[in-house]
Coordinates of C-alpha atoms and ligand atoms in Angstrom, one line a residue:
M22 CA -5.0 31.7 5.0
L23 CA -4.8 29.3 7.6
E24 CA -2.0 27.0 6.3
T25 CA 1.2 28.5 7.3
R26 CA 3.5 25.4 6.3
R27 CA 3.2 22.6 3.4
I28 CA 3.8 19.2 4.8
Q29 CA 5.4 16.5 2.6
I30 CA 3.8 13.0 2.4
F31 CA 6.2 10.4 1.8
D32 CA 4.3 7.3 1.0
T33 CA 6.2 3.7 1.8
T34 CA 3.4 1.5 1.0
L35 CA 5.6 -0.2 -1.5
R36 CA 8.8 -0.5 1.0
D37 CA 7.6 -0.7 4.5
G38 CA 4.0 -1.8 3.6
E39 CA 5.2 -4.5 1.6
Q40 CA 7.2 -5.9 4.5
T41 CA 3.6 -6.6 6.0
P42 CA 3.7 -10.1 6.8
G43 CA 2.0 -12.3 4.4
V44 CA 1.8 -9.3 1.8
C45 CA 3.7 -10.5 -1.6
L46 CA 3.1 -7.8 -4.4
A47 CA 4.0 -8.5 -8.1
A48 CA 5.6 -5.9 -10.1
A49 CA 2.5 -5.2 -12.2
E50 CA 0.6 -4.5 -8.9
K51 CA 3.3 -2.5 -7.4
L52 CA 2.9 -0.4 -10.6
E53 CA -0.7 -0.3 -10.1
I54 CA -0.5 1.3 -6.6
A55 CA 2.0 3.5 -7.4
Q56 CA 0.0 5.1 -10.2
A57 CA -2.8 5.4 -7.6
L58 CA -0.4 7.1 -5.2
A59 CA 0.5 9.7 -8.1
R60 CA -3.3 10.1 -8.6
L61 CA -3.6 10.8 -5.0
K62 CA -0.7 13.3 -5.1
V63 CA 1.7 12.3 -2.5
D64 CA 5.0 13.7 -2.4
V65 CA 7.1 11.0 -2.6
I66 CA 6.8 7.4 -3.3
E67 CA 9.2 5.0 -1.7
A68 CA 9.1 2.5 -4.4
G69 CA 11.2 -0.5 -2.5
F70 CA 14.6 -1.5 -1.5
P71 CA 16.4 -2.6 -4.9
F72 CA 19.1 -4.7 -2.6
A73 CA 16.6 -6.8 -1.1
S74 CA 15.8 -9.0 -4.2
P75 CA 15.8 -8.8 -7.8
G76 CA 12.0 -8.6 -8.0
D77 CA 12.3 -5.3 -5.8
F78 CA 15.0 -3.8 -8.2
A79 CA 12.9 -4.7 -11.1
A80 CA 9.7 -3.1 -9.6
V81 CA 11.7 0.2 -8.5
R82 CA 12.9 0.6 -11.9
E83 CA 9.5 0.0 -13.6
I84 CA 8.0 2.4 -11.4
A85 CA 11.0 5.1 -11.7
A86 CA 10.6 5.0 -15.5
Q87 CA 6.7 4.8 -15.5
V88 CA 5.2 7.0 -12.8
K89 CA 5.1 10.8 -13.4
G90 CA 4.5 13.4 -10.5
P91 CA 6.0 12.5 -7.3
V92 CA 9.7 12.1 -6.4
I93 CA 10.4 8.3 -6.5
A94 CA 12.5 7.1 -3.7
A95 CA 14.6 3.9 -3.1
L96 CA 16.0 2.7 0.2
A97 CA 19.4 1.6 0.7
R98 CA 21.6 0.7 3.6
A99 CA 24.6 2.9 4.1
N100 CA 27.1 1.0 1.7
K101 CA 28.2 1.4 -1.4
E102 CA 26.6 -2.0 -3.1
D103 CA 23.1 -0.9 -1.8
I104 CA 23.5 2.6 -2.9
D105 CA 25.0 1.7 -6.5
L106 CA 21.7 -0.7 -6.9
A107 CA 19.3 2.1 -5.8
A108 CA 20.8 4.6 -8.0
Q109 CA 20.6 2.2 -11.1
A110 CA 17.1 1.3 -10.4
L111 CA 16.1 5.0 -10.1
E112 CA 18.0 5.9 -13.5
G113 CA 14.8 6.4 -15.4
A114 CA 13.0 8.9 -12.8
K115 CA 12.7 12.4 -13.3
R116 CA 13.0 13.2 -9.7
R117 CA 14.7 10.5 -7.7
R118 CA 15.7 10.3 -4.4
I119 CA 18.1 7.9 -2.7
H120 CA 17.3 7.0 1.2
T121 CA 20.1 5.7 3.0
F122 CA 19.9 4.4 6.9
I123 CA 22.0 3.1 9.6
A124 CA 21.1 2.3 13.1
T125 CA 22.3 5.0 15.9
S126 CA 20.8 3.4 19.1
D127 CA 23.3 1.4 21.4
I128 CA 21.3 -1.4 21.3
H129 CA 21.5 -1.8 17.6
L130 CA 25.1 -0.9 17.4
E131 CA 26.2 -3.7 20.0
H132 CA 23.8 -6.4 19.0
K133 CA 23.2 -6.0 15.0
L134 CA 25.9 -3.7 13.6
K135 CA 28.8 -4.5 16.2
M136 CA 30.2 -1.1 15.5
N137 CA 31.0 1.9 17.7
R138 CA 29.7 5.3 17.7
F139 CA 32.5 6.9 15.8
Q140 CA 32.2 4.4 13.1
V141 CA 28.6 4.6 12.8
L142 CA 29.0 8.4 12.2
K143 CA 31.6 7.9 9.7
R144 CA 29.5 5.5 7.6
A145 CA 26.6 7.9 7.6
E146 CA 28.7 10.5 6.1
E147 CA 30.5 8.4 3.8
A148 CA 27.0 6.8 2.7
V149 CA 25.3 10.3 2.1
R150 CA 28.6 11.7 0.4
Y151 CA 28.3 8.7 -2.0
A152 CA 24.7 9.0 -2.6
R153 CA 24.8 12.6 -3.4
K154 CA 27.1 11.5 -6.6
F155 CA 23.8 10.1 -8.3
T156 CA 21.3 12.9 -7.1
D157 CA 20.9 15.9 -5.3
D158 CA 18.1 14.7 -3.3
V159 CA 19.3 12.5 -0.6
E160 CA 17.3 11.3 2.6
F161 CA 19.4 9.9 5.7
S162 CA 17.5 7.9 8.5
A163 CA 19.0 7.2 11.8
E164 CA 17.4 4.1 12.6
D165 CA 15.9 3.6 16.0
A166 CA 16.2 7.2 16.5
S167 CA 13.8 7.4 19.3
R168 CA 16.0 4.9 21.5
S169 CA 19.2 6.6 20.2
D170 CA 21.4 8.9 22.8
R171 CA 20.1 12.2 21.9
D172 CA 23.3 14.1 21.5
F173 CA 25.0 11.2 19.5
L174 CA 21.7 11.6 17.4
C175 CA 22.4 15.3 16.9
Q176 CA 26.0 14.6 16.0
V177 CA 25.2 12.2 13.2
Y178 CA 22.3 14.3 11.9
A179 CA 24.7 17.2 11.8
A180 CA 27.3 15.2 9.9
A181 CA 24.9 13.8 7.4
I182 CA 23.6 17.2 6.6
A183 CA 27.4 18.4 6.2
A184 CA 27.8 15.4 3.7
G185 CA 24.9 16.6 1.7
A186 CA 21.8 15.2 3.1
T187 CA 18.7 17.2 2.2
V188 CA 16.1 15.4 4.3
I189 CA 17.0 13.8 7.8
N190 CA 14.3 11.2 8.9
I191 CA 13.8 10.6 12.5
P192 CA 12.1 7.0 12.9
D193 CA 10.3 5.3 15.7
T194 CA 11.4 2.4 14.4
V195 CA 10.0 -0.1 17.2
G196 CA 6.9 2.2 17.8
Y197 CA 8.0 2.9 21.5
S198 CA 7.9 6.6 21.8
T199 CA 4.7 8.7 23.2
P200 CA 3.4 12.1 21.4
E201 CA 4.8 14.2 24.3
E202 CA 8.3 12.5 24.1
F203 CA 8.5 12.4 20.4
G204 CA 7.7 15.9 19.9
A205 CA 10.0 17.0 22.5
L206 CA 12.8 14.9 20.4
I207 CA 11.9 16.8 17.4
R208 CA 12.3 20.3 19.2
Y209 CA 15.5 19.1 20.7
I210 CA 17.1 18.1 17.4
R211 CA 15.9 21.4 15.7
E212 CA 17.8 23.2 18.8
H213 CA 20.9 21.0 18.9
V214 CA 21.6 20.3 15.1
P215 CA 23.5 23.8 14.2
N216 CA 23.1 23.0 10.4
I217 CA 19.1 21.9 10.6
D218 CA 17.9 24.6 8.4
K219 CA 19.4 23.1 5.3
A220 CA 17.5 20.0 5.6
V221 CA 13.8 19.0 5.6
I222 CA 12.9 17.2 9.1
S223 CA 11.1 14.0 8.3
V224 CA 9.3 11.4 10.7
H225 CA 8.6 7.7 10.4
C226 CA 6.3 6.3 13.4
H227 CA 5.5 2.5 13.9
D228 CA 2.3 1.6 15.4
D229 CA 3.2 -0.8 17.8
L230 CA 1.4 0.9 20.8
G231 CA -1.1 2.4 18.5
M232 CA 0.5 5.9 18.5
A233 CA 1.9 6.2 15.1
V234 CA -0.6 8.6 14.0
A235 CA -0.4 10.7 17.3
N236 CA 3.3 10.7 17.4
S237 CA 3.4 11.8 13.6
L238 CA 0.9 14.8 14.6
A239 CA 3.0 15.9 17.6
A240 CA 6.2 15.7 15.3
V241 CA 4.4 18.1 12.9
A242 CA 3.3 20.5 15.6
A243 CA 7.0 20.4 16.7
G244 CA 7.9 21.5 13.2
A245 CA 8.6 18.3 11.4
T246 CA 7.7 18.9 7.5
Q247 CA 7.8 15.5 6.1
V248 CA 5.6 12.4 7.3
E249 CA 6.2 8.7 6.3
C250 CA 3.2 6.8 6.0
T251 CA 1.5 3.9 4.5
V252 CA -1.8 3.5 2.8
N253 CA -4.2 1.5 5.6
G254 CA -1.4 1.7 7.8
L255 CA 0.3 -1.3 6.5
G256 CA 3.9 -2.2 7.5
E257 CA 6.4 -4.2 9.9
R258 CA 4.6 -5.7 12.7
A259 CA 1.7 -3.4 13.8
G260 CA 2.2 -1.2 10.9
N261 CA 3.1 2.5 9.9
A262 CA 1.1 5.6 10.5
A263 CA -1.9 5.4 8.3
L264 CA -1.8 7.8 5.3
E265 CA -5.4 8.4 5.4
E266 CA -5.7 8.9 9.1
L267 CA -2.8 11.7 9.1
V268 CA -3.9 13.3 6.1
M269 CA -7.5 13.7 7.2
A270 CA -6.6 14.8 10.7
L271 CA -4.3 17.5 9.1
H272 CA -7.2 18.4 6.7
T273 CA -10.0 18.3 9.2
R274 CA -8.2 20.1 12.0
R275 CA -6.2 22.7 10.1
D276 CA -7.8 25.2 12.4
F277 CA -5.5 23.7 15.0
Y278 CA -2.4 22.6 13.1
R279 CA -2.4 25.3 10.3
V280 CA -0.8 23.2 7.7
G281 CA -1.6 21.8 4.4
T282 CA -0.7 18.8 2.3
G283 CA -0.9 18.1 -1.5
V284 CA -2.8 15.3 -1.4
D285 CA -6.2 15.0 -3.4
T286 CA -8.3 13.6 -0.7
R287 CA -11.1 12.5 -3.0
Q288 CA -8.5 9.8 -3.8
I289 CA -8.1 8.3 -0.5
Y290 CA -11.1 5.6 -0.4
R291 CA -10.2 4.3 -3.9
T292 CA -6.5 4.2 -3.1
S293 CA -7.5 2.4 0.2
K294 CA -9.6 -0.1 -1.7
L295 CA -7.0 -0.8 -4.4
V296 CA -4.2 -1.5 -1.7
S297 CA -6.4 -3.6 0.4
T298 CA -7.6 -5.7 -2.8
L299 CA -4.0 -6.1 -4.1
T300 CA -2.5 -7.0 -0.6
G301 CA -5.2 -9.3 0.4
I302 CA -5.1 -7.4 3.9
A303 CA -8.6 -6.3 4.9
V304 CA -9.6 -3.1 6.3
P305 CA -11.3 -3.3 9.8
P306 CA -14.9 -2.2 9.8
N307 CA -14.3 0.3 12.6
K308 CA -10.8 1.6 11.1
A309 CA -11.0 5.4 11.4
V310 CA -11.6 7.1 7.8
I311 CA -11.8 4.2 5.5
G312 CA -13.5 1.5 7.6
E313 CA -17.1 0.4 6.2
N314 CA -18.6 1.9 9.5
A315 CA -16.8 5.4 9.5
F316 CA -19.5 7.4 8.0
A317 CA -22.5 4.8 9.0
H318 CA -24.8 6.2 11.6
E319 CA -26.6 3.6 13.8
S320 CA -28.3 5.3 16.5
G321 CA -31.7 6.9 15.4
I322 CA -31.0 10.1 17.3
H323 CA -27.7 10.4 15.2
Q324 CA -29.5 9.4 11.9
H325 CA -32.0 12.3 12.7
G326 CA -29.2 14.8 13.2
V327 CA -27.4 13.8 10.3
L328 CA -30.2 14.1 8.0
N329 CA -31.0 17.5 9.5
H330 CA -27.8 18.9 9.3
A331 CA -24.6 16.7 8.6
G332 CA -22.4 18.7 10.8
T333 CA -24.2 17.4 13.8
Y334 CA -22.5 14.0 14.0
E335 CA -20.0 14.2 11.1
I336 CA -16.7 16.0 11.3
M337 CA -15.9 15.3 7.5
S338 CA -18.0 14.3 4.7
P339 CA -17.8 10.9 2.8
E340 CA -17.3 12.9 -0.3
T341 CA -14.2 14.5 1.0
I342 CA -12.5 11.1 0.8
G343 CA -14.1 10.0 -2.5
I344 CA -17.2 8.4 -1.5
S345 CA -20.2 9.3 -3.3
R346 CA -23.6 9.2 -1.5
N347 CA -25.5 8.6 -4.9
S348 CA -24.0 5.0 -5.6
I349 CA -26.6 3.8 -8.1
V350 CA -25.4 4.1 -11.3
L351 CA -25.4 1.6 -14.2
G352 CA -27.5 -1.3 -15.4
K353 CA -28.0 -3.9 -18.3
H354 CA -28.8 -1.2 -20.7
S355 CA -26.1 1.1 -20.1
G356 CA -23.7 1.3 -23.2
R357 CA -19.8 1.5 -23.5
H358 CA -20.1 5.6 -23.4
A359 CA -21.8 5.7 -20.0
F360 CA -19.3 3.0 -18.7
E361 CA -16.3 4.9 -19.7
Q362 CA -17.8 8.3 -18.3
R363 CA -18.5 6.6 -15.0
L364 CA -14.9 5.3 -15.0
R365 CA -13.6 8.8 -15.5
Q366 CA -15.9 10.3 -12.9
L367 CA -14.6 7.8 -10.5
G368 CA -11.1 8.9 -11.2
Y369 CA -9.8 6.1 -13.5
E370 CA -7.7 6.9 -16.3
L371 CA -7.2 3.6 -18.0
E372 CA -6.0 2.6 -21.5
E373 CA -8.6 1.9 -24.5
K374 CA -7.6 -1.9 -24.2
A375 CA -8.0 -2.0 -20.3
V376 CA -11.4 -0.1 -20.9
T377 CA -12.6 -2.6 -23.6
E378 CA -11.6 -5.7 -21.3
L379 CA -13.4 -4.0 -18.3
F380 CA -16.6 -3.5 -20.4
V381 CA -17.0 -7.1 -21.5
R382 CA -16.9 -7.9 -17.8
F383 CA -19.3 -4.8 -16.8
K384 CA -21.7 -6.7 -19.6
E385 CA -21.3 -10.1 -18.1
L386 CA -22.2 -8.6 -14.8
A387 CA -25.2 -6.5 -15.6
D388 CA -26.4 -9.7 -17.1
R389 CA -26.3 -11.2 -13.5
K390 CA -27.0 -8.4 -11.5
K391 CA -29.9 -5.8 -11.8
I392 CA -27.9 -2.7 -10.5
V393 CA -24.0 -2.2 -11.1
F394 CA -23.1 0.0 -8.1
D395 CA -19.8 2.2 -7.9
R396 CA -18.2 -0.4 -5.8
D397 CA -18.8 -3.1 -8.2
I398 CA -17.1 -1.1 -10.9
E399 CA -14.4 -0.4 -8.5
A400 CA -13.9 -4.0 -7.6
L401 CA -14.1 -4.9 -11.2
V402 CA -11.1 -2.2 -12.0
A403 CA -9.1 -3.7 -8.8
N404 CA -9.6 -7.1 -10.1
K405 CA -8.8 -6.5 -13.9
A406 CA -5.9 -8.8 -15.6
S407 CA -2.7 -7.4 -14.0
G408 CA -0.8 -7.8 -17.4
Q409 CA 1.1 -10.8 -15.8
P410 CA 1.5 -13.6 -18.1
E411 CA -1.5 -16.1 -17.4
W412 CA -0.8 -19.7 -17.7
Y413 CA -4.1 -21.3 -16.8
Q414 CA -7.3 -20.1 -17.7
L415 CA -10.4 -21.3 -16.1
V416 CA -12.8 -22.2 -19.0
Y417 CA -15.4 -24.4 -17.1
H418 CA -16.5 -25.6 -14.1
H419 CA -19.4 -27.6 -12.7
V420 CA -19.9 -28.7 -8.8
V421 CA -22.6 -30.7 -7.3
S422 CA -23.2 -30.3 -3.3
G423 CA -25.6 -30.5 -0.7
N424 CA -26.4 -31.7 2.6
Q425 CA -27.1 -35.3 1.9
T426 CA -24.3 -35.7 -1.1
L427 CA -20.5 -35.6 -1.2
A428 CA -19.6 -32.5 -3.0
T429 CA -17.9 -33.3 -6.5
A430 CA -16.4 -30.7 -8.7
S431 CA -15.3 -30.9 -12.5
V432 CA -12.8 -28.3 -14.1
R433 CA -11.5 -27.2 -17.4
L434 CA -8.4 -25.2 -17.8
A435 CA -7.0 -24.0 -20.8
A436 CA -2.9 -23.4 -21.2
S437 CA -1.5 -22.3 -24.4
G438 CA -3.5 -24.4 -26.8
A439 CA -3.8 -27.5 -24.5
V440 CA -6.9 -28.5 -22.1
F441 CA -6.7 -29.9 -18.8
E442 CA -9.6 -31.4 -17.4
A443 CA -10.2 -33.2 -13.8
A444 CA -12.9 -34.1 -11.5
A445 CA -12.6 -34.5 -7.6
C446 CA -14.6 -34.6 -4.4
G447 CA -14.2 -32.7 -1.2
D448 CA -15.6 -31.4 2.0
G449 CA -18.0 -28.7 0.4
P450 CA -18.1 -27.5 -3.1
V451 CA -14.9 -25.0 -2.5
D452 CA -12.7 -27.8 -1.5
A453 CA -14.0 -30.1 -4.3
T454 CA -13.2 -27.4 -6.7
F455 CA -9.9 -26.4 -5.7
K456 CA -9.0 -30.3 -5.6
A457 CA -10.2 -30.8 -9.1
I458 CA -7.9 -27.8 -10.2
E459 CA -5.1 -29.1 -8.3
K460 CA -5.5 -32.4 -10.1
A461 CA -6.1 -30.7 -13.4
V462 CA -2.4 -28.7 -13.1
G463 CA -1.0 -32.1 -11.9
F464 CA 1.0 -30.8 -9.1
S465 CA 0.4 -30.4 -5.1
I466 CA -0.4 -26.7 -4.0
G467 CA -0.2 -25.9 -0.2
L468 CA -3.3 -23.6 0.4
K469 CA -2.5 -21.4 3.3
D470 CA -5.3 -19.2 3.5
F471 CA -8.6 -18.4 1.8
Q472 CA -11.1 -15.6 2.3
L473 CA -14.5 -14.5 0.6
K474 CA -16.3 -11.5 1.1
A475 CA -19.2 -9.6 -0.8
V476 CA -18.4 -6.3 -2.5
T477 CA -21.8 -4.8 -1.9
A478 CA -25.3 -5.7 0.0
G479 CA -27.9 -8.0 -1.5
E480 CA -28.1 -11.6 -2.5
D481 CA -26.7 -11.0 -6.1
A482 CA -23.8 -9.0 -4.8
L483 CA -20.4 -9.6 -6.5
G484 CA -18.3 -12.1 -4.4
E485 CA -14.5 -11.2 -4.2
A486 CA -12.6 -14.3 -3.3
T487 CA -8.8 -14.3 -2.1
V488 CA -6.5 -17.3 -2.0
W489 CA -3.0 -17.7 -0.6
V490 CA -0.8 -20.6 -1.5
E491 CA 2.5 -21.7 -0.7
R492 CA 5.4 -23.4 -2.4
E493 CA 8.9 -23.8 -1.0
G494 CA 8.3 -21.2 1.8
R495 CA 7.1 -18.7 -0.9
T496 CA 3.6 -17.1 -0.4
F497 CA 1.4 -16.1 -3.5
S498 CA -2.1 -14.6 -3.4
G499 CA -4.7 -14.8 -6.1
R500 CA -8.3 -13.0 -6.5
G501 CA -11.4 -13.8 -8.1
L502 CA -14.5 -12.0 -8.6
S503 CA -17.8 -13.1 -9.5
T504 CA -21.7 -13.1 -8.6
D505 CA -21.1 -17.1 -8.3
I506 CA -18.8 -17.5 -5.1
I507 CA -17.9 -20.8 -6.4
E508 CA -16.5 -19.3 -9.6
A509 CA -14.9 -16.4 -7.6
S510 CA -13.2 -18.8 -5.6
A511 CA -11.9 -21.0 -8.5
R512 CA -10.8 -18.0 -10.4
A513 CA -8.8 -16.9 -7.2
Y514 CA -7.0 -20.2 -6.9
V515 CA -6.2 -20.1 -10.9
S516 CA -4.9 -16.7 -10.5
A517 CA -2.5 -17.7 -7.4
I518 CA -1.3 -20.8 -9.4
N519 CA -0.5 -18.4 -12.5
K520 CA 1.1 -16.0 -9.9
M521 CA 3.0 -19.1 -8.4
L522 CA 4.4 -19.8 -11.9
A523 CA 5.4 -16.6 -12.8
A524 CA 7.3 -16.1 -9.7
C525 CA 6.7 -12.8 -8.3
G526 CA 10.2 -12.4 -6.7
C527 CA 9.3 -11.6 -3.5
G528 CA 10.8 -14.5 -1.8
A529 CA 14.2 -13.1 -1.4
S530 CA 12.7 -9.9 0.6
G531 CA 13.7 -11.7 3.8
Q532 CA 17.5 -11.6 3.2
A533 CA 18.2 -7.9 3.7
A534 CA 14.6 -6.4 4.4
G535 CA 14.8 -3.9 6.8
G536 CA 14.9 -0.3 7.1
N537 CA 13.8 1.9 9.8
Ligands
ZN817 ZN1 9.5 1.3 9.0

């Protein structure tokens, strides 16, 4: 056996990742991501920060009640109110973890907490002891650990472990550390915390200098056994260590690291797509492992080599992360059985009702498009109705545009039995359509951003539109999918309006957002 240690993958896409600027996930979307993470077989899902907002609380509670497999964790600052709420939100989980934290660096003590070292040590101890009343699984983080005084840091960890912490997390909160330095810090902690053998050593690295994954790997080499990360590297500022890079580095180089994870790597690509669709944060084409170009071979010499023997230029195969080389699958004559079977082969376990809805959309798509690729099916699944209440539905849209004519659009929306119609002119067909929709709903909407991209290649490709709208300082995103880009845009705009009306509860995340 090559693998001598098992590394726990702690995913914080739904907590740190959700703190990515501009990201606002509805409860149903968080649940969908949590279910994908369970299929990916991560060990721990940090579902949110219940104290941050009622929306965060509700999402953690829903995930705790419904998602089976991984440990469900909730973040709490080191005080009773936060811990009480985290414990309440986690009640439905079979395996639950309270993750409590306090800063330990002098700069945070002086300017943020206004506490001295003794007070911080006592507070950490009390918080861990209090959290243990609710669960046997308590993680303690020393925020800004990498910039803290090493000996004080060791004292705090020793106190937290003595109070019952089962995991101690060492975050590089501001992404300041380097691999050599961070590895040395882990070794120092292992050597200077007397009761360290009673806790799992965890790390949490940020990517401000592009070293989050490298720092995490250095920590693993130095003896850490839990790594915190996010899908697509989302997170505060420059983000966290990317799950896909970490897992594939450990997997591809198990000869070197001699560790294993429990992750089903074949779910990586799909999970990345889902997270990118739901958050609206695109993956750059040159991104390691999951980027569009990660397995593309441009040069003739490389292509020739790969065709003869993949190993000449490929250190991992696309199949390992769940990209199938044979991607032409279904067409207009494919029946429901074939469609259902393909969904299962792609790893989706969906309820009967969802399959029925998707099959209708698949048939509509197959009528417009000769060949339906796996990527199209994945886009359909990612864009399926979220289960959120939909106020308005797009019934009809018509647009006239050209280089010699003013773009004019008319739309018809339906909402609880009533019909709303309007027409408007604009700068181009998308603008005219958005203005007509705004007129039909009867209130002004602040369009913040708009993005359009093709799901697959070819002139009949599916277009995926994402729209961000703003109201009273809160941002809401909507998505739409169609082979007609104006229709995709209109659907995205209506979906953003529906979300705005359903008020997703992300607005308050600023009040107590933080963590490590
Ligand atoms: Zn963080």
